[in-house]
Amino acid sequence: MLLMRFALLMLSLCLIRRVQSFSPSPLRRTLASGPLRAKKFNPYAASVRLPDTTFGQRANAKVREPEIQAFWSDLPDGSGPLHRRLSSDREGSEKFILHDGPPYANGDLHIGHALNKILKDFLNRWKLMAGYNVEYVPGWDTHGLPIELKVLQTMKSKERQALTPIELRKKAASFAKETVEKQSKSFQRYGIYGDFSNPYLTLQPEFEAAQIKVFGEMFEKGHLYRGRKPVHWSPSSRTALAEAELEYPPSHTSRSIYVAFPLDQPSSALSEYKDAKVAIWTTTPWTMPANMAVAVNPDLSYDVVDAGPRGHLIVASDLVPSLASKLGLELKTVKTVSGADIVGSTYSHPLYERKAPVLAGGDYITTDSGTGLVHTAPGHGAEDYLTGLKAGLEVLSPVDDAGRFTSEAGSRFEGMDVLGDGNKECIKALDETGALLLEEDYEHKYPYDWRTKKPTIFRATSQWFCSCEGFRDDAMSAIGDVNWVPSVGRNRIESFVKGRNDWCISRQRSWGVPIPVFYDEKGDVLATPETIKHIEGIFKEHGSDAWWEMEVSDLLPDSLKAEADKWTKGTDTMDVWFDSGSSWAGVVEGRSELSYPADVYLEGSDQHRGWFQSSLLTSVAARGQAPYKTVITHGFVLDEKGYKMSKSLGNVVSPMEVIEGGNNQKLKPAYGVDLLRLWVASCDYSGDVRVGDAILKQSFESYRKLRNTARYMIGNLGDYEASTHAVPYDDLPDLDKHLLGVLSEVMKEVEEGYETYDYSRVLQALLRFCSADLSNFYLDIAKDRLYISATDDFRRRSAQTVIAAALEGVTMAMAPILPHMAEDINLNLPAAAGMGSEGEGGPSVFQRRFPKRLAEFPSHEPEVWSLVRAVRDDANQVLELARRAKVIGSSTEARIALGGAGGEKGEVLRALLKDVDHQVDELKFILMISQVDVVEDDVGEGDYALPSSSTSSGLSVRVAKASGIKCERCWFFDETVGAESNKASDLCERCDGVCNDMGFVKAEEAHV
């Protein structure tokens, strides 16, 4: 007998601990009725039906998430990976194609990658649950200079010098593939849904062949040409760069100079000032050897000024005061002429024996700075080139690939670095001739190579260009057909495309797709539809290495093999933006499981000038339409204070450290990827987002709230079978109908949030529902029904019916954002409890569809329940006052008076004082209070009261000790406790009946 008593005591304490761990509301845990307050032996503990589940209170995400991912990769029903099973099941369904913008395969992933891929996964998983056949093919950009540099950095100088292009390509391909493998594992650890066993890489032969095909189509339509013109050139990388490969760091300082060129032959308007000099200003002194003209704005006014010892200078009228200040001289105007009057003059170059003209420039010549006369070097500037082209000027560019002066600049400058000693030497030479007026520092935006972080130059070279002139209008029209999210994205890309003239698509590197053309000794080009088509076929079979491995005769079609010795293979490769910009052809159009155009492109906002634009241009040029229907952009990731992340600042947040934890797991715990995904969902990603330890901890609290709420609901459905126990909607109590009405509104908001890509709205709706509507309201009230009622009592089964619906709604709503938690819920939920029948069916939660039926419950008596919930909030405030004063312990020790309850409010509340049918809609059970009085008089005075002016309900509220005797099982104070009709003297009538029906025998306290 002693052992039996001890066993009962241990069972009682165990059950009490379990209930405490399941309570959904820490505050209400203190105030609510029920065993949660029990600290001593309770002989009725074994009669209480407590939550029970294998779904852990702690996620143990570091272990559990990989287990769930293994489950997805090999479903237990033998149907293989989840994505393959769904692709097969939905073969005839409407497709949804989110085309992956390829990340660069040159290093570890950062938090920006995580943001991007997780946002994509939200969208893909939502479309899965909406019934679409989602085909997501992850991709990688595997060509280009960054990978080439990574390879070269691992080699010694002698090894690099001996390296042949094909050897470099083999090493670069190997490095890229290794990096892809590492990045792929990380993306899969992020829980990304997709076909990672069959990704696309831009180095794949079929992709390269498709790229050559796009090149050929654009070439045949006349959109591609070879020409010599100035381009952004990186001396550090020794290649041309596209605008998207540039960055403009703040606080770049150049040495700017003011120079006077003496007139040789003045125009008729200046005939009386033959000694005059045209004053120019430039921030690139190193371009002076390439000066071929001076340009003026014909519509501006210019002054001839007397500069004392400097003689007569010609300057824009509006800039005379600023120049006088800089020179420290009084500049006296002796004549004013128009820019048109100066055109036709010639001047002598101060460093070379050559004459040059004064030309009419364009609107780019202003009086914002400088002198209003522009030094023009057609080989080193875009406007200079166009101005010189009109005048037939020579395109002189005496600078080599390394950014050093050539012999064309003269022996004094030859071999000098134009951005270093060469720049200084030009200034010195101008000073020696007396042409230098002033030298000063000038801070401005200046283009840098985004890879090497070093300054670039403008340099005229022979390159391949895509001329946008022939299809720019079509591209602008296509932009208007696309849905841009946010809408400002349309303005951004329109500004880039509208101002786009020529796109330099050639690069002087080995690691890339070669431009498929041949040259003769004169430099003439061989490129025809036949030759390009032939090379396309070779690349499809052998890959682009064939360009270096095969002879010219093998690369030419049969009709041209006889003249193979006349031609030489070109050595330029294509811009990597042309690579990735052709992915719509190599992937979306090229794979049978996909469909062109893609439904969505989703990348960072910097891609308006990068991938979005290059994809648009190639697609419009070749196919006449945009490659996407919707474009979504996100901002960059900053630290908690809004600073850019950098190793030097020590503010870098590693996504894998968030997931797996740091070296010190107390400081850097292993949160798991669902926490990272929840953070992403909480962000307004349309702008820059922030992350850091404090933000992650805050996100973890939200994660824990969702998990514990789900755990509590699962634990109360252990004996619930939907097919047998579900209560029809029409039979449900009003409280239950109200909660289902709230659930429906939540499900509608969740669906609208997903459909509009507003994931923070989805998350907030979920958190609000789980916290305010479930944990702090419905589940708190339902504890009495779930724990105290008999197993098959109507009031218990009706609560389970609602909880099952709420759990299904919460699970399916969170699934795209928190897929591991949703799947974990699914795997721990008793099968008989049911998760709805929508979808194809199967072991995974993602084989079901979003339950639209849960959004069809009507709003039930919203005015009534708005009042009731306000009263409940007010009651909790007063109860807290009494509890702090130790007037009461649990809320069931209290009696509440609601004053000022006249009119309609009073009628509503009095109607809830007694629920004869099932004790669900009774006010005392809703408030978890033993007695409730509803009176018309004011009761808002006293220590434990609130006046109507301080309450949400507009009623006054007062708390007092409850009357009657406490029931030892449900803890409500009730006048029926100990009634003669009861078998147990310490139970209320309700609990006595339940215990009798279940044949429960009161346990005796063990004395050990």
PDB file of C-alpha atoms in Angstrom, residues 767-970:
ATOM      1  CA  LEU A 767       1.782  35.922 -34.183  1.00  0.00           C
ATOM      2  CA  ARG A 768      -1.256  38.018 -33.322  1.00  0.00           C
ATOM      3  CA  PHE A 769      -3.569  35.033 -33.720  1.00  0.00           C
ATOM      4  CA  CYS A 770      -1.362  32.681 -31.686  1.00  0.00           C
ATOM      5  CA  SER A 771      -0.773  35.193 -28.920  1.00  0.00           C
ATOM      6  CA  ALA A 772      -3.893  37.345 -28.582  1.00  0.00           C
ATOM      7  CA  ASP A 773      -6.573  35.010 -29.937  1.00  0.00           C
ATOM      8  CA  LEU A 774      -5.279  31.583 -28.941  1.00  0.00           C
ATOM      9  CA  SER A 775      -2.819  31.663 -26.027  1.00  0.00           C
ATOM     10  CA  ASN A 776      -4.173  34.658 -24.156  1.00  0.00           C
ATOM     11  CA  PHE A 777      -7.822  34.026 -24.934  1.00  0.00           C
ATOM     12  CA  TYR A 778      -9.289  30.852 -26.371  1.00  0.00           C
ATOM     13  CA  LEU A 779      -6.776  28.257 -25.169  1.00  0.00           C
ATOM     14  CA  ASP A 780      -6.641  29.843 -21.731  1.00  0.00           C
ATOM     15  CA  ILE A 781     -10.407  29.559 -21.447  1.00  0.00           C
ATOM     16  CA  ALA A 782     -10.452  26.072 -22.961  1.00  0.00           C
ATOM     17  CA  LYS A 783      -8.191  24.591 -20.283  1.00  0.00           C
ATOM     18  CA  ASP A 784     -11.176  24.010 -18.017  1.00  0.00           C
ATOM     19  CA  ARG A 785     -13.039  22.191 -20.811  1.00  0.00           C
ATOM     20  CA  LEU A 786     -10.008  20.177 -21.887  1.00  0.00           C
ATOM     21  CA  TYR A 787      -8.686  19.155 -18.458  1.00  0.00           C
ATOM     22  CA  ILE A 788     -11.792  18.897 -16.260  1.00  0.00           C
ATOM     23  CA  SER A 789     -14.496  17.595 -18.569  1.00  0.00           C
ATOM     24  CA  ALA A 790     -15.100  13.915 -19.191  1.00  0.00           C
ATOM     25  CA  THR A 791     -13.328  12.525 -22.242  1.00  0.00           C
ATOM     26  CA  ASP A 792     -16.363  12.581 -24.502  1.00  0.00           C
ATOM     27  CA  ASP A 793     -18.144  15.595 -23.030  1.00  0.00           C
ATOM     28  CA  PHE A 794     -19.601  17.845 -25.716  1.00  0.00           C
ATOM     29  CA  ARG A 795     -17.785  20.858 -24.301  1.00  0.00           C
ATOM     30  CA  ARG A 796     -14.445  19.040 -24.616  1.00  0.00           C
ATOM     31  CA  ARG A 797     -15.013  17.679 -28.108  1.00  0.00           C
ATOM     32  CA  SER A 798     -16.214  21.046 -29.364  1.00  0.00           C
ATOM     33  CA  ALA A 799     -13.012  22.645 -28.038  1.00  0.00           C
ATOM     34  CA  GLN A 800     -10.961  19.945 -29.770  1.00  0.00           C
ATOM     35  CA  THR A 801     -12.854  20.571 -33.001  1.00  0.00           C
ATOM     36  CA  VAL A 802     -11.872  24.234 -32.899  1.00  0.00           C
ATOM     37  CA  ILE A 803      -8.299  23.518 -31.806  1.00  0.00           C
ATOM     38  CA  ALA A 804      -7.864  21.043 -34.658  1.00  0.00           C
ATOM     39  CA  ALA A 805      -9.024  23.694 -37.128  1.00  0.00           C
ATOM     40  CA  ALA A 806      -6.810  26.357 -35.545  1.00  0.00           C
ATOM     41  CA  LEU A 807      -3.791  24.044 -35.544  1.00  0.00           C
ATOM     42  CA  GLU A 808      -4.326  23.180 -39.197  1.00  0.00           C
ATOM     43  CA  GLY A 809      -4.681  26.851 -40.074  1.00  0.00           C
ATOM     44  CA  VAL A 810      -1.583  27.862 -38.131  1.00  0.00           C
ATOM     45  CA  THR A 811       0.467  24.990 -39.550  1.00  0.00           C
ATOM     46  CA  MET A 812      -0.468  25.604 -43.157  1.00  0.00           C
ATOM     47  CA  ALA A 813      -0.093  29.364 -42.778  1.00  0.00           C
ATOM     48  CA  MET A 814       3.392  29.080 -41.319  1.00  0.00           C
ATOM     49  CA  ALA A 815       4.576  26.314 -43.678  1.00  0.00           C
ATOM     50  CA  PRO A 816       6.136  28.511 -46.434  1.00  0.00           C
ATOM     51  CA  ILE A 817       7.983  30.588 -43.818  1.00  0.00           C
ATOM     52  CA  LEU A 818       8.759  27.925 -41.184  1.00  0.00           C
ATOM     53  CA  PRO A 819       8.735  24.676 -43.165  1.00  0.00           C
ATOM     54  CA  HIS A 820      10.625  22.646 -40.575  1.00  0.00           C
ATOM     55  CA  MET A 821       8.292  23.584 -37.740  1.00  0.00           C
ATOM     56  CA  ALA A 822       5.250  22.953 -39.921  1.00  0.00           C
ATOM     57  CA  GLU A 823       6.555  19.525 -40.956  1.00  0.00           C
ATOM     58  CA  ASP A 824       7.452  18.731 -37.356  1.00  0.00           C
ATOM     59  CA  ILE A 825       3.886  19.543 -36.316  1.00  0.00           C
ATOM     60  CA  ASN A 826       2.593  17.342 -39.112  1.00  0.00           C
ATOM     61  CA  LEU A 827       4.823  14.425 -38.095  1.00  0.00           C
ATOM     62  CA  ASN A 828       3.831  14.685 -34.418  1.00  0.00           C
ATOM     63  CA  LEU A 829       0.098  15.206 -34.908  1.00  0.00           C
ATOM     64  CA  PRO A 830      -1.967  12.026 -34.437  1.00  0.00           C
ATOM     65  CA  ALA A 831      -3.061  10.941 -37.899  1.00  0.00           C
ATOM     66  CA  ALA A 832      -6.688  10.625 -36.821  1.00  0.00           C
ATOM     67  CA  ALA A 833      -6.750  14.284 -35.732  1.00  0.00           C
ATOM     68  CA  GLY A 834      -6.701  15.218 -39.411  1.00  0.00           C
ATOM     69  CA  MET A 835      -5.081  18.077 -41.333  1.00  0.00           C
ATOM     70  CA  GLY A 836      -7.682  18.434 -44.054  1.00  0.00           C
ATOM     71  CA  SER A 837      -8.055  16.578 -47.301  1.00  0.00           C
ATOM     72  CA  GLU A 838      -6.968  19.228 -49.829  1.00  0.00           C
ATOM     73  CA  GLY A 839      -4.025  18.197 -52.006  1.00  0.00           C
ATOM     74  CA  GLU A 840      -2.589  15.011 -53.431  1.00  0.00           C
ATOM     75  CA  GLY A 841      -2.099  13.373 -50.053  1.00  0.00           C
ATOM     76  CA  GLY A 842       1.107  11.899 -48.675  1.00  0.00           C
ATOM     77  CA  PRO A 843       3.334  11.991 -45.633  1.00  0.00           C
ATOM     78  CA  SER A 844       4.518  15.593 -46.009  1.00  0.00           C
ATOM     79  CA  VAL A 845       2.632  18.728 -45.044  1.00  0.00           C
ATOM     80  CA  PHE A 846       3.629  20.145 -48.433  1.00  0.00           C
ATOM     81  CA  GLN A 847       1.572  17.501 -50.188  1.00  0.00           C
ATOM     82  CA  ARG A 848      -1.490  19.295 -48.885  1.00  0.00           C
ATOM     83  CA  ARG A 849      -2.911  22.572 -50.083  1.00  0.00           C
ATOM     84  CA  PHE A 850      -3.759  25.742 -48.296  1.00  0.00           C
ATOM     85  CA  PRO A 851      -7.128  25.035 -46.597  1.00  0.00           C
ATOM     86  CA  LYS A 852      -9.458  27.602 -48.135  1.00  0.00           C
ATOM     87  CA  ARG A 853     -12.404  26.062 -46.223  1.00  0.00           C
ATOM     88  CA  LEU A 854     -10.888  27.512 -43.038  1.00  0.00           C
ATOM     89  CA  ALA A 855     -11.417  30.979 -44.512  1.00  0.00           C
ATOM     90  CA  GLU A 856     -15.141  30.385 -45.006  1.00  0.00           C
ATOM     91  CA  PHE A 857     -16.432  30.597 -41.428  1.00  0.00           C
ATOM     92  CA  PRO A 858     -18.600  33.668 -40.897  1.00  0.00           C
ATOM     93  CA  SER A 859     -17.782  36.327 -38.344  1.00  0.00           C
ATOM     94  CA  HIS A 860     -19.901  35.363 -35.356  1.00  0.00           C
ATOM     95  CA  GLU A 861     -21.514  38.100 -33.219  1.00  0.00           C
ATOM     96  CA  PRO A 862     -18.476  40.399 -33.473  1.00  0.00           C
ATOM     97  CA  GLU A 863     -20.014  43.144 -31.297  1.00  0.00           C
ATOM     98  CA  VAL A 864     -20.804  40.699 -28.495  1.00  0.00           C
ATOM     99  CA  TRP A 865     -17.369  39.125 -28.454  1.00  0.00           C
ATOM    100  CA  SER A 866     -15.581  42.415 -28.798  1.00  0.00           C
ATOM    101  CA  LEU A 867     -17.287  43.493 -25.572  1.00  0.00           C
ATOM    102  CA  VAL A 868     -16.618  40.167 -23.840  1.00  0.00           C
ATOM    103  CA  ARG A 869     -12.915  40.274 -24.712  1.00  0.00           C
ATOM    104  CA  ALA A 870     -12.654  43.856 -23.519  1.00  0.00           C
ATOM    105  CA  VAL A 871     -14.294  42.843 -20.214  1.00  0.00           C
ATOM    106  CA  ARG A 872     -11.851  39.964 -19.905  1.00  0.00           C
ATOM    107  CA  ASP A 873      -8.876  42.317 -20.413  1.00  0.00           C
ATOM    108  CA  ASP A 874     -10.267  44.688 -17.790  1.00  0.00           C
ATOM    109  CA  ALA A 875     -10.872  41.841 -15.355  1.00  0.00           C
ATOM    110  CA  ASN A 876      -7.296  40.636 -15.762  1.00  0.00           C
ATOM    111  CA  GLN A 877      -5.984  44.084 -14.831  1.00  0.00           C
ATOM    112  CA  VAL A 878      -7.977  44.165 -11.608  1.00  0.00           C
ATOM    113  CA  LEU A 879      -7.089  40.567 -10.774  1.00  0.00           C
ATOM    114  CA  GLU A 880      -3.421  41.441 -11.106  1.00  0.00           C
ATOM    115  CA  LEU A 881      -3.864  44.268  -8.580  1.00  0.00           C
ATOM    116  CA  ALA A 882      -5.494  41.896  -6.110  1.00  0.00           C
ATOM    117  CA  ARG A 883      -2.921  39.187  -6.708  1.00  0.00           C
ATOM    118  CA  ARG A 884      -0.016  41.534  -6.034  1.00  0.00           C
ATOM    119  CA  ALA A 885      -1.675  42.519  -2.772  1.00  0.00           C
ATOM    120  CA  LYS A 886      -2.072  38.803  -1.970  1.00  0.00           C
ATOM    121  CA  VAL A 887      -5.838  39.222  -1.665  1.00  0.00           C
ATOM    122  CA  ILE A 888      -6.186  36.285  -4.056  1.00  0.00           C
ATOM    123  CA  GLY A 889      -3.925  33.652  -5.513  1.00  0.00           C
ATOM    124  CA  SER A 890      -5.482  32.124  -8.592  1.00  0.00           C
ATOM    125  CA  SER A 891      -8.228  33.882 -10.521  1.00  0.00           C
ATOM    126  CA  THR A 892     -10.781  31.289  -9.337  1.00  0.00           C
ATOM    127  CA  GLU A 893     -10.497  32.722  -5.838  1.00  0.00           C
ATOM    128  CA  ALA A 894     -12.090  35.926  -7.097  1.00  0.00           C
ATOM    129  CA  ARG A 895     -15.538  37.382  -7.495  1.00  0.00           C
ATOM    130  CA  ILE A 896     -15.856  40.145 -10.087  1.00  0.00           C
ATOM    131  CA  ALA A 897     -18.430  42.895 -10.195  1.00  0.00           C
ATOM    132  CA  LEU A 898     -19.057  44.682 -13.496  1.00  0.00           C
ATOM    133  CA  GLY A 899     -20.644  48.060 -12.880  1.00  0.00           C
ATOM    134  CA  GLY A 900     -22.417  50.504 -15.155  1.00  0.00           C
ATOM    135  CA  ALA A 901     -23.810  47.593 -17.165  1.00  0.00           C
ATOM    136  CA  GLY A 902     -27.061  49.128 -18.278  1.00  0.00           C
ATOM    137  CA  GLY A 903     -28.698  49.068 -21.683  1.00  0.00           C
ATOM    138  CA  GLU A 904     -27.368  46.844 -24.458  1.00  0.00           C
ATOM    139  CA  LYS A 905     -24.073  46.025 -22.699  1.00  0.00           C
ATOM    140  CA  GLY A 906     -25.943  44.843 -19.652  1.00  0.00           C
ATOM    141  CA  GLU A 907     -28.265  42.664 -21.735  1.00  0.00           C
ATOM    142  CA  VAL A 908     -25.339  41.036 -23.490  1.00  0.00           C
ATOM    143  CA  LEU A 909     -23.445  40.292 -20.277  1.00  0.00           C
ATOM    144  CA  ARG A 910     -26.468  39.092 -18.297  1.00  0.00           C
ATOM    145  CA  ALA A 911     -27.288  36.675 -21.072  1.00  0.00           C
ATOM    146  CA  LEU A 912     -23.875  35.094 -20.491  1.00  0.00           C
ATOM    147  CA  LEU A 913     -24.230  34.633 -16.752  1.00  0.00           C
ATOM    148  CA  LYS A 914     -25.641  31.130 -17.152  1.00  0.00           C
ATOM    149  CA  ASP A 915     -25.012  28.597 -19.899  1.00  0.00           C
ATOM    150  CA  VAL A 916     -27.293  25.738 -18.947  1.00  0.00           C
ATOM    151  CA  ASP A 917     -26.519  23.606 -22.005  1.00  0.00           C
ATOM    152  CA  HIS A 918     -22.752  23.128 -21.949  1.00  0.00           C
ATOM    153  CA  GLN A 919     -21.043  25.669 -19.635  1.00  0.00           C
ATOM    154  CA  VAL A 920     -18.944  27.125 -22.476  1.00  0.00           C
ATOM    155  CA  ASP A 921     -20.487  30.533 -23.124  1.00  0.00           C
ATOM    156  CA  GLU A 922     -20.869  31.258 -19.415  1.00  0.00           C
ATOM    157  CA  LEU A 923     -19.142  34.459 -18.358  1.00  0.00           C
ATOM    158  CA  LYS A 924     -17.427  32.975 -15.297  1.00  0.00           C
ATOM    159  CA  PHE A 925     -15.722  30.333 -17.432  1.00  0.00           C
ATOM    160  CA  ILE A 926     -14.756  32.913 -20.035  1.00  0.00           C
ATOM    161  CA  LEU A 927     -13.225  35.119 -17.338  1.00  0.00           C
ATOM    162  CA  MET A 928     -11.922  32.102 -15.341  1.00  0.00           C
ATOM    163  CA  ILE A 929     -13.529  33.556 -12.208  1.00  0.00           C
ATOM    164  CA  SER A 930     -15.764  31.797  -9.694  1.00  0.00           C
ATOM    165  CA  GLN A 931     -18.542  34.381  -9.569  1.00  0.00           C
ATOM    166  CA  VAL A 932     -19.556  37.351 -11.725  1.00  0.00           C
ATOM    167  CA  ASP A 933     -22.048  40.090 -10.886  1.00  0.00           C
ATOM    168  CA  VAL A 934     -23.384  42.408 -13.572  1.00  0.00           C
ATOM    169  CA  VAL A 935     -24.921  45.560 -12.064  1.00  0.00           C
ATOM    170  CA  GLU A 936     -26.044  48.943 -13.315  1.00  0.00           C
ATOM    171  CA  ASP A 937     -24.444  50.881 -10.453  1.00  0.00           C
ATOM    172  CA  ASP A 938     -20.832  52.024 -10.609  1.00  0.00           C
ATOM    173  CA  VAL A 939     -18.373  49.741  -8.752  1.00  0.00           C
ATOM    174  CA  GLY A 940     -15.153  51.459  -9.706  1.00  0.00           C
ATOM    175  CA  GLU A 941     -14.089  52.633  -6.244  1.00  0.00           C
ATOM    176  CA  GLY A 942     -11.756  50.825  -3.866  1.00  0.00           C
ATOM    177  CA  ASP A 943      -8.238  49.356  -3.823  1.00  0.00           C
ATOM    178  CA  TYR A 944      -8.996  46.556  -6.234  1.00  0.00           C
ATOM    179  CA  ALA A 945     -11.158  48.325  -8.748  1.00  0.00           C
ATOM    180  CA  LEU A 946     -10.977  50.249 -12.024  1.00  0.00           C
ATOM    181  CA  PRO A 947     -13.300  53.122 -12.922  1.00  0.00           C
ATOM    182  CA  SER A 948     -15.038  53.028 -16.271  1.00  0.00           C
ATOM    183  CA  SER A 949     -12.730  55.774 -17.544  1.00  0.00           C
ATOM    184  CA  SER A 950      -9.773  53.389 -17.233  1.00  0.00           C
ATOM    185  CA  THR A 951     -11.242  50.293 -18.867  1.00  0.00           C
ATOM    186  CA  SER A 952     -11.494  49.047 -22.424  1.00  0.00           C
ATOM    187  CA  SER A 953     -15.095  47.962 -21.974  1.00  0.00           C
ATOM    188  CA  GLY A 954     -16.331  51.250 -20.545  1.00  0.00           C
ATOM    189  CA  LEU A 955     -17.510  49.391 -17.436  1.00  0.00           C
ATOM    190  CA  SER A 956     -16.240  49.755 -13.897  1.00  0.00           C
ATOM    191  CA  VAL A 957     -14.696  46.594 -12.433  1.00  0.00           C
ATOM    192  CA  ARG A 958     -14.125  45.479  -8.841  1.00  0.00           C
ATOM    193  CA  VAL A 959     -12.663  42.272  -7.447  1.00  0.00           C
ATOM    194  CA  ALA A 960     -13.447  40.574  -4.124  1.00  0.00           C
ATOM    195  CA  LYS A 961     -12.924  37.158  -2.566  1.00  0.00           C
ATOM    196  CA  ALA A 962     -15.185  34.495  -3.990  1.00  0.00           C
ATOM    197  CA  SER A 963     -17.856  32.941  -1.820  1.00  0.00           C
ATOM    198  CA  GLY A 964     -18.438  29.227  -1.376  1.00  0.00           C
ATOM    199  CA  ILE A 965     -15.992  26.361  -1.073  1.00  0.00           C
ATOM    200  CA  LYS A 966     -13.120  25.539  -3.356  1.00  0.00           C
ATOM    201  CA  CYS A 967     -13.482  22.406  -5.492  1.00  0.00           C
ATOM    202  CA  GLU A 968     -10.296  20.384  -5.096  1.00  0.00           C
ATOM    203  CA  ARG A 969     -10.433  19.245  -8.683  1.00  0.00           C
ATOM    204  CA  CYS A 970     -11.334  22.293 -10.815  1.00  0.00           C
TER     205      CYS A 970
END
